[in-house]
Short mmCIF file of C-alpha atoms in Angstrom, two decimals:
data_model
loop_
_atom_site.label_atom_id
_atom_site.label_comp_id
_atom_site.label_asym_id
_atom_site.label_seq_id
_atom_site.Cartn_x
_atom_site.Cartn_y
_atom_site.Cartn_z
CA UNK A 1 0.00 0.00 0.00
CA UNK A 2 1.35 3.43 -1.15
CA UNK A 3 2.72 5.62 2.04
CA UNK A 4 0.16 8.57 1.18
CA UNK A 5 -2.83 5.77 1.07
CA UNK A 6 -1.65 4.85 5.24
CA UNK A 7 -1.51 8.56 5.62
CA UNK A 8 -4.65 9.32 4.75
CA UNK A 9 -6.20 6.35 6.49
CA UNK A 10 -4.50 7.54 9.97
CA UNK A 11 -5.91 11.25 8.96
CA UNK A 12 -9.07 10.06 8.92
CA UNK A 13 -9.23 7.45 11.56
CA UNK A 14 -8.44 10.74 13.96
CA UNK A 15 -11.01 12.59 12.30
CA UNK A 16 -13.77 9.96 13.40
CA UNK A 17 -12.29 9.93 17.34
CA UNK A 18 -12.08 14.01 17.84
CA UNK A 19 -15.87 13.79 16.36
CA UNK A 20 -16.97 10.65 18.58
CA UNK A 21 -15.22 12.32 21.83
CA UNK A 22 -16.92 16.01 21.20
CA UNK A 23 -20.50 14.33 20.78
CA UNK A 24 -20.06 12.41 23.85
CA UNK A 25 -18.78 15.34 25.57
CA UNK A 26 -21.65 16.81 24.32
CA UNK A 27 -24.17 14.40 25.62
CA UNK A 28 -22.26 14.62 29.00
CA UNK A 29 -23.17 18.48 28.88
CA UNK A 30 -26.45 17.37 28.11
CA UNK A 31 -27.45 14.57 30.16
CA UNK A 32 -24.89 15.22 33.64
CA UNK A 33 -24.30 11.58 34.48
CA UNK A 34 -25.22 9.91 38.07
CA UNK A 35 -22.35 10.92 40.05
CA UNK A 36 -23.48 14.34 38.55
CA UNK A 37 -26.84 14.24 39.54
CA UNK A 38 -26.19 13.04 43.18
CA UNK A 39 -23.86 15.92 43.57
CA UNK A 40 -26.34 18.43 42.80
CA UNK A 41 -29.63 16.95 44.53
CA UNK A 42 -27.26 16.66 47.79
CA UNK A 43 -26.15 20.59 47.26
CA UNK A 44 -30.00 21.37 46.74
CA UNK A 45 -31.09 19.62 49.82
CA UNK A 46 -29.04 21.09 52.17
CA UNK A 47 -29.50 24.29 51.06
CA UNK A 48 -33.14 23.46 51.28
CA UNK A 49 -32.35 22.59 54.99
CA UNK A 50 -30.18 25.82 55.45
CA UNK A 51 -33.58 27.89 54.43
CA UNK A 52 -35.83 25.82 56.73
CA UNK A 53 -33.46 26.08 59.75
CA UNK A 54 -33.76 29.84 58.69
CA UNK A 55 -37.33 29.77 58.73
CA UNK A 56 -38.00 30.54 54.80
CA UNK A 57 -40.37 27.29 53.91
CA UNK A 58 -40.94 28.73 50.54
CA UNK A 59 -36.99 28.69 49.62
CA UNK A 60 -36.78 25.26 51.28
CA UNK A 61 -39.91 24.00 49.47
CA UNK A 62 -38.18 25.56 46.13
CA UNK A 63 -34.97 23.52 46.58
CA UNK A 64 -36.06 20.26 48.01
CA UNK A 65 -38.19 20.52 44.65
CA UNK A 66 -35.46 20.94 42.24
CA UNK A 67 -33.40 18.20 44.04
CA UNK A 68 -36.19 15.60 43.61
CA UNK A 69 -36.20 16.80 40.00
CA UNK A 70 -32.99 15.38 39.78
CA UNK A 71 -33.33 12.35 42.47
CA UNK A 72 -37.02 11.28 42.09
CA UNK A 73 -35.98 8.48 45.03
CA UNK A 74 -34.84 10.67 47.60
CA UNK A 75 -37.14 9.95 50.15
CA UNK A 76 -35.12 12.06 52.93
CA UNK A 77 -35.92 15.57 50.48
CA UNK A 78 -39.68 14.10 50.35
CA UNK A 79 -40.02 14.37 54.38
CA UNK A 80 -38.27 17.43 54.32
CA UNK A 81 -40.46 19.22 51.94
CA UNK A 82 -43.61 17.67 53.80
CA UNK A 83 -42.01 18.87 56.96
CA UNK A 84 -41.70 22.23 55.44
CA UNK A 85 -45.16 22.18 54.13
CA UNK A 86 -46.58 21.44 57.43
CA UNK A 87 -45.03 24.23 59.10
CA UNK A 88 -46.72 26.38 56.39
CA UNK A 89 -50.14 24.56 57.81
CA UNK A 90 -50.33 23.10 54.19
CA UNK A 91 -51.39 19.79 56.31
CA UNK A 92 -52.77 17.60 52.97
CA UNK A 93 -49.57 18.42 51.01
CA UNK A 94 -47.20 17.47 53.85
CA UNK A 95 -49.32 13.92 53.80
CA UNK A 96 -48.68 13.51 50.05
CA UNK A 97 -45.06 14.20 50.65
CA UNK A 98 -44.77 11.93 53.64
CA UNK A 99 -47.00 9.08 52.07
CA UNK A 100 -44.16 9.56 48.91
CA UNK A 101 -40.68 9.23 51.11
CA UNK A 102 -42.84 5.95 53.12
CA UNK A 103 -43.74 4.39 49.29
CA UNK A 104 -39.70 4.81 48.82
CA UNK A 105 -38.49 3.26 51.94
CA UNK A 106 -41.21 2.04 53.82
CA UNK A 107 -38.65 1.65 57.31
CA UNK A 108 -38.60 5.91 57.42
CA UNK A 109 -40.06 5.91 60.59
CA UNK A 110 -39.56 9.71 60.84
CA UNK A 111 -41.95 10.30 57.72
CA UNK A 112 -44.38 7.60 59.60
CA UNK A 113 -44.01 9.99 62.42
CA UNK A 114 -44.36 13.46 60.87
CA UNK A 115 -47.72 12.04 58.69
CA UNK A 116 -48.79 11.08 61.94
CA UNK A 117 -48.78 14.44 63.63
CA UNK A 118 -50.08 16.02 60.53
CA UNK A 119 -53.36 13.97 60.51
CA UNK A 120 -53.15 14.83 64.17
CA UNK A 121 -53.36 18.66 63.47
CA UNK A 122 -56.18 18.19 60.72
CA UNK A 123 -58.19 16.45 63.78
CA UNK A 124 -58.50 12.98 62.38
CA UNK A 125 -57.18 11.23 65.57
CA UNK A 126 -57.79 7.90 64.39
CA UNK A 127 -55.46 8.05 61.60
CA UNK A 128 -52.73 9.70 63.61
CA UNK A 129 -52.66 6.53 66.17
CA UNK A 130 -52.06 4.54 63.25
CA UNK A 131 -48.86 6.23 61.91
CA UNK A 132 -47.77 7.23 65.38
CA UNK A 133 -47.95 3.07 65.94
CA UNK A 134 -46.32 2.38 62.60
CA UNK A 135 -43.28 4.53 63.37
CA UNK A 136 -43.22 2.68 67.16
CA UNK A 137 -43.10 -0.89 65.14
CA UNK A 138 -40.05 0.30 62.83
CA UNK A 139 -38.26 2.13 65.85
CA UNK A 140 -39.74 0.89 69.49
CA UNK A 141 -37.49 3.97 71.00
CA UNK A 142 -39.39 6.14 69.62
CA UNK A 143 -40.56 8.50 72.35
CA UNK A 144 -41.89 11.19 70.18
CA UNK A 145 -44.01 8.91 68.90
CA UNK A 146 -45.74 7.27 72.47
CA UNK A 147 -46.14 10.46 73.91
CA UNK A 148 -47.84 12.02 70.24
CA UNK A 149 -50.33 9.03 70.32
CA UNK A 150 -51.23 9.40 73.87
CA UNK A 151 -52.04 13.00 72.86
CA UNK A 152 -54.04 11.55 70.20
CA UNK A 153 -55.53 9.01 72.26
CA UNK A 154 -56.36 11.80 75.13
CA UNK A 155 -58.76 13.93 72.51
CA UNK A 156 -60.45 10.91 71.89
CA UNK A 157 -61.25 10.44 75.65
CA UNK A 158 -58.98 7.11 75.70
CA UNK A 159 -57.30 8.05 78.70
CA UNK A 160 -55.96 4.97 79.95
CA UNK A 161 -54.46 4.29 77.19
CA UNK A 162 -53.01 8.06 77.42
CA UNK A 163 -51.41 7.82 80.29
CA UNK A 164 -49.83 4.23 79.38
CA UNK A 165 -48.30 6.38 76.26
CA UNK A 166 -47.08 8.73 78.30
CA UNK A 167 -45.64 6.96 81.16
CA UNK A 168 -43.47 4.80 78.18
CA UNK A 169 -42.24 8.19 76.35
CA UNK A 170 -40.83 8.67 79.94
CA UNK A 171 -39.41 5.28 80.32
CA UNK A 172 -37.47 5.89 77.08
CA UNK A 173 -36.57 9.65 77.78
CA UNK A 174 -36.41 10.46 81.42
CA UNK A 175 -36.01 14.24 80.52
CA UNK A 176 -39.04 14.55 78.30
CA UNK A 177 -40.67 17.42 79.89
CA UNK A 178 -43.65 17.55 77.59
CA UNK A 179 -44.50 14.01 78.71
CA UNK A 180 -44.77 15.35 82.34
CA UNK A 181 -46.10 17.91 81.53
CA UNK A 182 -49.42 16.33 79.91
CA UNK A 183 -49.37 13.21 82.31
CA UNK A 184 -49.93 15.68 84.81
CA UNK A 185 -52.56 17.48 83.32
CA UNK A 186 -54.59 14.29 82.69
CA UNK A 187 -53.99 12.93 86.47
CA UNK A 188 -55.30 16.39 87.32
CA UNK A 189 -58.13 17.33 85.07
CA UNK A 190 -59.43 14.20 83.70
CA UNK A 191 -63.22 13.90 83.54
CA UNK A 192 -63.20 10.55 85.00
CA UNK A 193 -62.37 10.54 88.35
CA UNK A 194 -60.58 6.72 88.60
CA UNK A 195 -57.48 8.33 86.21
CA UNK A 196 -57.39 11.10 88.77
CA UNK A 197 -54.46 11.72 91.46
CA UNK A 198 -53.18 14.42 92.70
CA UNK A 199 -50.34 13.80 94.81
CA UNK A 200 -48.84 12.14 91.87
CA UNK A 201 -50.10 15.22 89.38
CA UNK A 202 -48.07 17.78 91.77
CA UNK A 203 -45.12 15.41 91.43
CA UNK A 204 -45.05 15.28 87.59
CA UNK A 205 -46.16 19.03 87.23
CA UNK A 206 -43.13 19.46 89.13
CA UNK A 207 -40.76 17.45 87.07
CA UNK A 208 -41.64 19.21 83.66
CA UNK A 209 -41.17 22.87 85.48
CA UNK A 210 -37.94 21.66 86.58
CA UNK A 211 -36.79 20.96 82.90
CA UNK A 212 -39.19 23.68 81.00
CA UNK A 213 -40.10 26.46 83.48
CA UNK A 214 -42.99 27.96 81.11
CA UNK A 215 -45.99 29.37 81.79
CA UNK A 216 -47.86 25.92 80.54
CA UNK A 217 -45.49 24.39 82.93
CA UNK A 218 -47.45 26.41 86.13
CA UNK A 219 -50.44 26.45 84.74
CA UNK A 220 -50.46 22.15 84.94
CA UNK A 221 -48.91 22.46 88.66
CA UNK A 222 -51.94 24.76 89.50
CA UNK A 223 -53.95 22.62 88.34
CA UNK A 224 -52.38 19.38 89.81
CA UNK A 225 -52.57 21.70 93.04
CA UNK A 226 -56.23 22.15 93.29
CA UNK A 227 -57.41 18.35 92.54
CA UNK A 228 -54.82 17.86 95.60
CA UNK A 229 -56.47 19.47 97.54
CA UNK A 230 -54.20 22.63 98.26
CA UNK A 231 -55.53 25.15 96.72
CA UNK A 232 -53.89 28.10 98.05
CA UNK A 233 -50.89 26.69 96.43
CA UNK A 234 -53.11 26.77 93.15
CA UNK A 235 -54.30 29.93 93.30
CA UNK A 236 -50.51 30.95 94.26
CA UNK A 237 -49.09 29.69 91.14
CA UNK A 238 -52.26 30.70 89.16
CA UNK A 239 -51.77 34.28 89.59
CA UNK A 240 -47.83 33.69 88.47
CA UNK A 241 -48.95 32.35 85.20
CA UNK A 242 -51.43 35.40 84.79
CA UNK A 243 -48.95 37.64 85.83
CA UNK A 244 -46.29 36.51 83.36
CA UNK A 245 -48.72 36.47 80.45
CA UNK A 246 -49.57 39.83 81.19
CA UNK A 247 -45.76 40.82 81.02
CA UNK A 248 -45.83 38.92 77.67
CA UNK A 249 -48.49 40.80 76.19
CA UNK A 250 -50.63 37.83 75.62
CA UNK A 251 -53.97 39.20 76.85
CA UNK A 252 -55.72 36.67 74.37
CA UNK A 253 -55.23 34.04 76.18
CA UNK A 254 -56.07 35.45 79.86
CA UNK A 255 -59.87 34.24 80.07
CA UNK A 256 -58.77 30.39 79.93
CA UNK A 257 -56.37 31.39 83.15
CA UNK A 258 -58.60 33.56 85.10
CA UNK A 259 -61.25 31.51 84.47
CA UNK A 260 -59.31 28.56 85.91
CA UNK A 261 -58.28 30.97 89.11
CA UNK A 262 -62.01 31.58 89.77
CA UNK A 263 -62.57 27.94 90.14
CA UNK A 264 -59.52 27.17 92.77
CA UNK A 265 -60.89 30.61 94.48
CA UNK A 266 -64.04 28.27 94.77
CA UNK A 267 -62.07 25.37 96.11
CA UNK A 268 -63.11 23.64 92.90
CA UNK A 269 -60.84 21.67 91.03
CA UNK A 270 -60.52 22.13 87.07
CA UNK A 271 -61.94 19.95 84.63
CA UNK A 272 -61.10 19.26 81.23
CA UNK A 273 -64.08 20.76 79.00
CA UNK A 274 -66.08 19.26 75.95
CA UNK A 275 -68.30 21.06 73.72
CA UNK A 276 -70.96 19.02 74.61
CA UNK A 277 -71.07 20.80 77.63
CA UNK A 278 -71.75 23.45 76.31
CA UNK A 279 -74.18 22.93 73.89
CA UNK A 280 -77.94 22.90 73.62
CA UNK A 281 -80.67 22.63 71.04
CA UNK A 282 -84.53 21.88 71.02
CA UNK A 283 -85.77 18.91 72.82
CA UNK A 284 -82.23 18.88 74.55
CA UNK A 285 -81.26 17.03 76.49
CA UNK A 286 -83.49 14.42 76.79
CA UNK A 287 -82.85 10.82 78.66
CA UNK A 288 -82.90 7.94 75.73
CA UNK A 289 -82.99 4.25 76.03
CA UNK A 290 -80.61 1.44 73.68
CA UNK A 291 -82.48 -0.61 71.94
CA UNK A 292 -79.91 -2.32 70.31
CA UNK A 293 -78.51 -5.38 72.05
CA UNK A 294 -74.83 -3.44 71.58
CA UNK A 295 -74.03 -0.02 71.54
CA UNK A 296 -70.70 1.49 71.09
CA UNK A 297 -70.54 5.01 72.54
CA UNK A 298 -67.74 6.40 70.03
CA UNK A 299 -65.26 9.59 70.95
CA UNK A 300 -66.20 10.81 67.45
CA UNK A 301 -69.22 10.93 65.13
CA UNK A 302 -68.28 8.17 62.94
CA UNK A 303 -67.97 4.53 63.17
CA UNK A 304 -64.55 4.38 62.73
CA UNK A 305 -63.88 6.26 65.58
CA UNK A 306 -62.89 4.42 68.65
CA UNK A 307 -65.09 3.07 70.97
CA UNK A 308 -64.84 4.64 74.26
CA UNK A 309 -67.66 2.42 76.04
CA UNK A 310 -70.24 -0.07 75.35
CA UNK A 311 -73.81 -0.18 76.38
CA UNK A 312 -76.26 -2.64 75.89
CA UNK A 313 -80.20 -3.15 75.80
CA UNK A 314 -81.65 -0.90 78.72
CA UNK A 315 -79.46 1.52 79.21
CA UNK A 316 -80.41 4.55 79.66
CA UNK A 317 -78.24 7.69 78.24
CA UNK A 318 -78.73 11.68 78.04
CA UNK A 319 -78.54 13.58 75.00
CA UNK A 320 -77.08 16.56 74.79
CA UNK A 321 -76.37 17.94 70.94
CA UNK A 322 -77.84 16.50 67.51
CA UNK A 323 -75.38 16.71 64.75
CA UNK A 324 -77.57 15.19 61.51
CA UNK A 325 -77.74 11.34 62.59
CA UNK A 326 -75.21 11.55 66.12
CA UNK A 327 -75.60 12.76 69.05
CA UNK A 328 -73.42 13.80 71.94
CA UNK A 329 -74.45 11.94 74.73
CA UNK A 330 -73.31 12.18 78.57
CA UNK A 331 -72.58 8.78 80.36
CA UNK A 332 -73.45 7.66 83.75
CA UNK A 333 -69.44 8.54 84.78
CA UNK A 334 -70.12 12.46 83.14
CA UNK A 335 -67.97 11.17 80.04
CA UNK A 336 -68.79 12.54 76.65
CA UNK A 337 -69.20 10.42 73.80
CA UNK A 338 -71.13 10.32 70.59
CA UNK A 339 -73.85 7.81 70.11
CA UNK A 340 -75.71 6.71 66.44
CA UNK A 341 -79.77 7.65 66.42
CA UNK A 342 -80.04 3.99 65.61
CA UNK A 343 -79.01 2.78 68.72
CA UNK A 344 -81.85 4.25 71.11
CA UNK A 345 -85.77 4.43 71.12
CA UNK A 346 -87.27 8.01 71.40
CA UNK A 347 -89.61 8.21 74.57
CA UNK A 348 -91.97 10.74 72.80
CA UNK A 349 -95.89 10.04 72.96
CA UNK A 350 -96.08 11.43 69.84
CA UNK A 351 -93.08 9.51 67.90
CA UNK A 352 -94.66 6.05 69.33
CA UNK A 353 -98.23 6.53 68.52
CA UNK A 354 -96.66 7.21 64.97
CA UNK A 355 -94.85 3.74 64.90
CA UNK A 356 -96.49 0.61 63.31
CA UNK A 357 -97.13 -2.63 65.38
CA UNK A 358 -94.42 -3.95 62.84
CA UNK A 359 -91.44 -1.02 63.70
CA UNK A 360 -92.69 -1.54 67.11
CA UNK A 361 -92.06 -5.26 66.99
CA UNK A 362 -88.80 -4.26 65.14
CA UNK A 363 -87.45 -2.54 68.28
CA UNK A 364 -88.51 -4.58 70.66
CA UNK A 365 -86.79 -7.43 69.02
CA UNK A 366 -83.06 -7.31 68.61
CA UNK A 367 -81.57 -8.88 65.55
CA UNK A 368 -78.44 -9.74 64.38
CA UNK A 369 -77.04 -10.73 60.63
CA UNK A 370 -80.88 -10.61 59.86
CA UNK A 371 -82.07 -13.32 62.36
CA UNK A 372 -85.53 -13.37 63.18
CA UNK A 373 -84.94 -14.85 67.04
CA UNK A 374 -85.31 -12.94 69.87
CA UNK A 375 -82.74 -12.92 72.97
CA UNK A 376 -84.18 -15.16 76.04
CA UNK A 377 -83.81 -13.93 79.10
CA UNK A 378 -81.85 -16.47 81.71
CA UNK A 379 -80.19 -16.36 85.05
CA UNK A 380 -78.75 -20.04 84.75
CA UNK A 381 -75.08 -20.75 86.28
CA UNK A 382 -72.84 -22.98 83.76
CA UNK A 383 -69.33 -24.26 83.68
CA UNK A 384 -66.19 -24.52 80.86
CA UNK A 385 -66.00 -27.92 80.32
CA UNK A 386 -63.27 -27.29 77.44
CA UNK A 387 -59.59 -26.23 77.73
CA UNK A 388 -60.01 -22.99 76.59
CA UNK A 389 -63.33 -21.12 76.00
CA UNK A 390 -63.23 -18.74 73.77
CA UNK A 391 -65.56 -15.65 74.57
CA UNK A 392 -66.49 -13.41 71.11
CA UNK A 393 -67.79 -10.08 70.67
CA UNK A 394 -70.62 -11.26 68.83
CA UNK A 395 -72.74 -14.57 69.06
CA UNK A 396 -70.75 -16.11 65.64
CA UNK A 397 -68.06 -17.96 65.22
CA UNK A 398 -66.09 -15.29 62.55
CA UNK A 399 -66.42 -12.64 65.64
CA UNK A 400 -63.65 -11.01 67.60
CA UNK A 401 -62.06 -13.38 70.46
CA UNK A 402 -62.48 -10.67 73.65
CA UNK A 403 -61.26 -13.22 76.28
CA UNK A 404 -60.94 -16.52 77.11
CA UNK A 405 -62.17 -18.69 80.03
CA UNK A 406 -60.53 -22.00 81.62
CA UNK A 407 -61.84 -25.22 82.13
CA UNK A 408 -63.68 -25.48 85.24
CA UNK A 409 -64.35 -21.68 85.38
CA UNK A 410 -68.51 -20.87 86.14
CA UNK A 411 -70.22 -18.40 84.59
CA UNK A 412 -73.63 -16.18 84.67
CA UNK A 413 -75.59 -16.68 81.42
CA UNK A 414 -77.68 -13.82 80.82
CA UNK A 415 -79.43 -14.31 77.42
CA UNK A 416 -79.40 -17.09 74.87
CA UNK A 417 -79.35 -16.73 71.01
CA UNK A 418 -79.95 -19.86 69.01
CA UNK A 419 -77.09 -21.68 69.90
CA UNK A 420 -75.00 -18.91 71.96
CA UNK A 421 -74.94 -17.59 75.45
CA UNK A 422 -73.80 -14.21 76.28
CA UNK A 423 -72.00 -14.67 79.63
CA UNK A 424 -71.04 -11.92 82.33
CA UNK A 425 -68.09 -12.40 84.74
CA UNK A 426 -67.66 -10.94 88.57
CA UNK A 427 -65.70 -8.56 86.65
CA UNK A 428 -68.25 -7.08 84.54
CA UNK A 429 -66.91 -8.38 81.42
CA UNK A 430 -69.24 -9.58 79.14
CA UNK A 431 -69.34 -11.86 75.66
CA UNK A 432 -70.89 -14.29 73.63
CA UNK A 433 -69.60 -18.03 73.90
CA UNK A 434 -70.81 -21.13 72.37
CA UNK A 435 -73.32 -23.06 74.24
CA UNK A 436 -70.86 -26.76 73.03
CA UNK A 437 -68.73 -24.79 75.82
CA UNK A 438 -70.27 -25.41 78.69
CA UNK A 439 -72.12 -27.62 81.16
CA UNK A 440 -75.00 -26.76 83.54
CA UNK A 441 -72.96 -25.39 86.81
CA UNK A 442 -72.72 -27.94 90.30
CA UNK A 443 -71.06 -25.48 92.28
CA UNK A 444 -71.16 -21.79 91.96
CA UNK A 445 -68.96 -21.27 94.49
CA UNK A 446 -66.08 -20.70 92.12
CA UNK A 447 -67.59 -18.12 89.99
CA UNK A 448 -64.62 -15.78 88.76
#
């Protein structure tokens, strides 16, 4: 081959690289490559945390934006931007943003945790408890999380419950002062009296001002003070609280605090309030009796909500407040729950003589799943003659398992449905248990 020929072939063999290596450096410009990308979504997300440290949620919203543009799967920028939406009280577009960074790693128990409190500042209680117990079953340390569902569960009126979440945020974090804070609060102002204790309410009240000396602080030992019993120490440490929010300017919220001194002046201990109490309307209140053979007295007006008590065929309850098919209802124990219209007979002349004998027969006759046989009234004793007896919620066999009884254990039968007895224990508790269970009692001397 002629020397000029090779030339040229070299020539042009360069040619082709210099244009191969300028179009890939021009893709490169083009299309940054992952290394690339990562570097930029990090710089963007911490300068997205650098503007939400500084308080500018718009900036930080703006950034954490642009660096999921470049890192769709960053779920860390998705629960900051929901984080910084919820601070803007934007609480549905923090719950996208959190529901996106849990799709992407469903072990972020921090996004579990901030959804949680975001459903707990749009009211919806129910949903909160769920996330706040998701984020406890990824991390079980989670303290933020036990004492955010016992706030939860203490606006629902599940105050057992409450406390037990607060008691295990302190466990975890001795120096929570929050957590003494509101375990105080509900020792001291709880409307039912068997979560109430005041010795121990001063003692916690004076654990959180120890490690948070605010006015919320001394406003809880006040009230831990009265339902002790001392109330000159309340209204002591009432008028500090008054006095400091005057200093503060914060005149707003003086009629909550004065009216609380008022009450101690009275030597009457404060009480956690409800809107039912305050409420009223036309042929309110009124006293109402359950038909049905179970009624669930729910903190909220939906049947979702959780069931703060159960009553059953009988009882008697007092109506408060109608909102469209609920009603706020006061229990025997002043609680405050809301009860279905279903689930009691109006005592009006004029609604009965209105009824048919066939509604009438309707009412009088409980049913369940459709069954046309009444409930028969019994007083008989019988015994578990099986290893374990398994006691539902409901008389069928697909029903929830409430508790169990051991052989040999006697029981009070109440009613009898078809082929079920609902039982009732020394302890109140009631269910609904086979009747294959059981044998007709010799001794009832070992009723439990």
């Amino acid at each position: 081959m002629p020397l000029h020929n090779t030339v040229k072939n070299i020539l042009g063999l360069s040619i082709w690289l210099q244009l191969f290596t300028l179009l890939f450096i021009s893709i490169g410009l083009l299309f940054p490559g992952q290394a690339q990308c990562e570097q930029s979504a990090e710089i963007l997300f911490k300068q997205g945390c650098a503007w939400f440290n500084q308080g500018d949620y718009e900036s930080a919203i703006a950034d954490f934006t642009k660096a999921l543009e470049l890192m769709p799967n960053n779920s860390k920028a998705y629960n900051n931007r929901g984080t910084a939406w919820f601070y803007k009280s934007d609480y549905d577009r923090a719950i996208a943003d959190y529901t996106k960074a849990l799709e992407i790693n469903p072990s972020h128990s921090e996004a579990c945790f901030n959804r949680g409190t975001a459903w707990f500042y749009k009211g919806d209680y129910d949903r909160a408890i769920a996330d706040f117990t998701m984020a406890l079953e990824i991390n079980p340390s989670y303290s933020k999380a036990y004492f955010y569902r016992g706030e939860a569960r203490f606006y629902q009126g599940d105050y057992y419950w409450a406390i037990a979440d607060y008691s295990m945020a302190l466990q975890i974090d001795p120096s929570y002062a929050k957590a003494y804070n509101q375990l105080s609060w509900t020792l001291a102002v709880c409307p039912e009296a068997r979560f109430r204790n005041g010795t121990k309410a001063v003692e916690m009240a004076t654990k959180a001002l120890e490690l948070n000396p605010d006015n919320h602080s001394l406003d809880t030992l006040a009230a831990a003070y009265a339902e002790a019993g001392r109330f000159e120490n309340a209204i002591t440490t009432q008028k500090q609280v008054i006095n400091l929010l005057k200093n503060e300017k914060k005149t707003a919220e003086l009629p909550e605090y004065i009216a609380r001194l008022k009450s101690y002046k009275a030597h009457k201990p404060w009480r956690e309030k409800y809107i039912a109490s305050e409420v009223s309307s036309k042929n309110l209140p009124r006293i109402e009796t359950i038909t049905d053979y179970l009624a669930n007295i729910r903190a909220r007006p939906t049947t979702k909500s959780l069931t703060i008590d159960k009553l059953t065929k009988g009882d008697q309850i007092k109506l408060i407040h109608q909102e469209g098919e609920w009603y706020i209802i006061k229990l025997d124990d002043d609680r405050i729950g809301w009860a279905h219209q279903n689930l009691f007979l109006a005592k009006s002349s004029a609604a009965e003589s209105n009824n048919t004998e066939l509604e009438k027969r309707k009412r009088e006759v409980p049913l369940i799943k459709d069954a046309e046989q009444p409930y028969v009234k019994t007083n008989n004793m019988v015994t578990c003659k099986v290893s374990i007896g398994r006691v539902r919620k409901f008389p069928t066999f697909d029903s929830e398992i409430i508790f169990k009884l051991r052989k040999g254990e006697t029981v009070l039968v109440v009613e009898t449905k078809d082929n079920w007895n609902r039982i009732e224990l020394r302890d109140g508790r009631v269910g609904w248990a086979h009747q294959s269970l059981f044998k007709i009692a010799q001794n009832t001397s070992d009723l439990p």
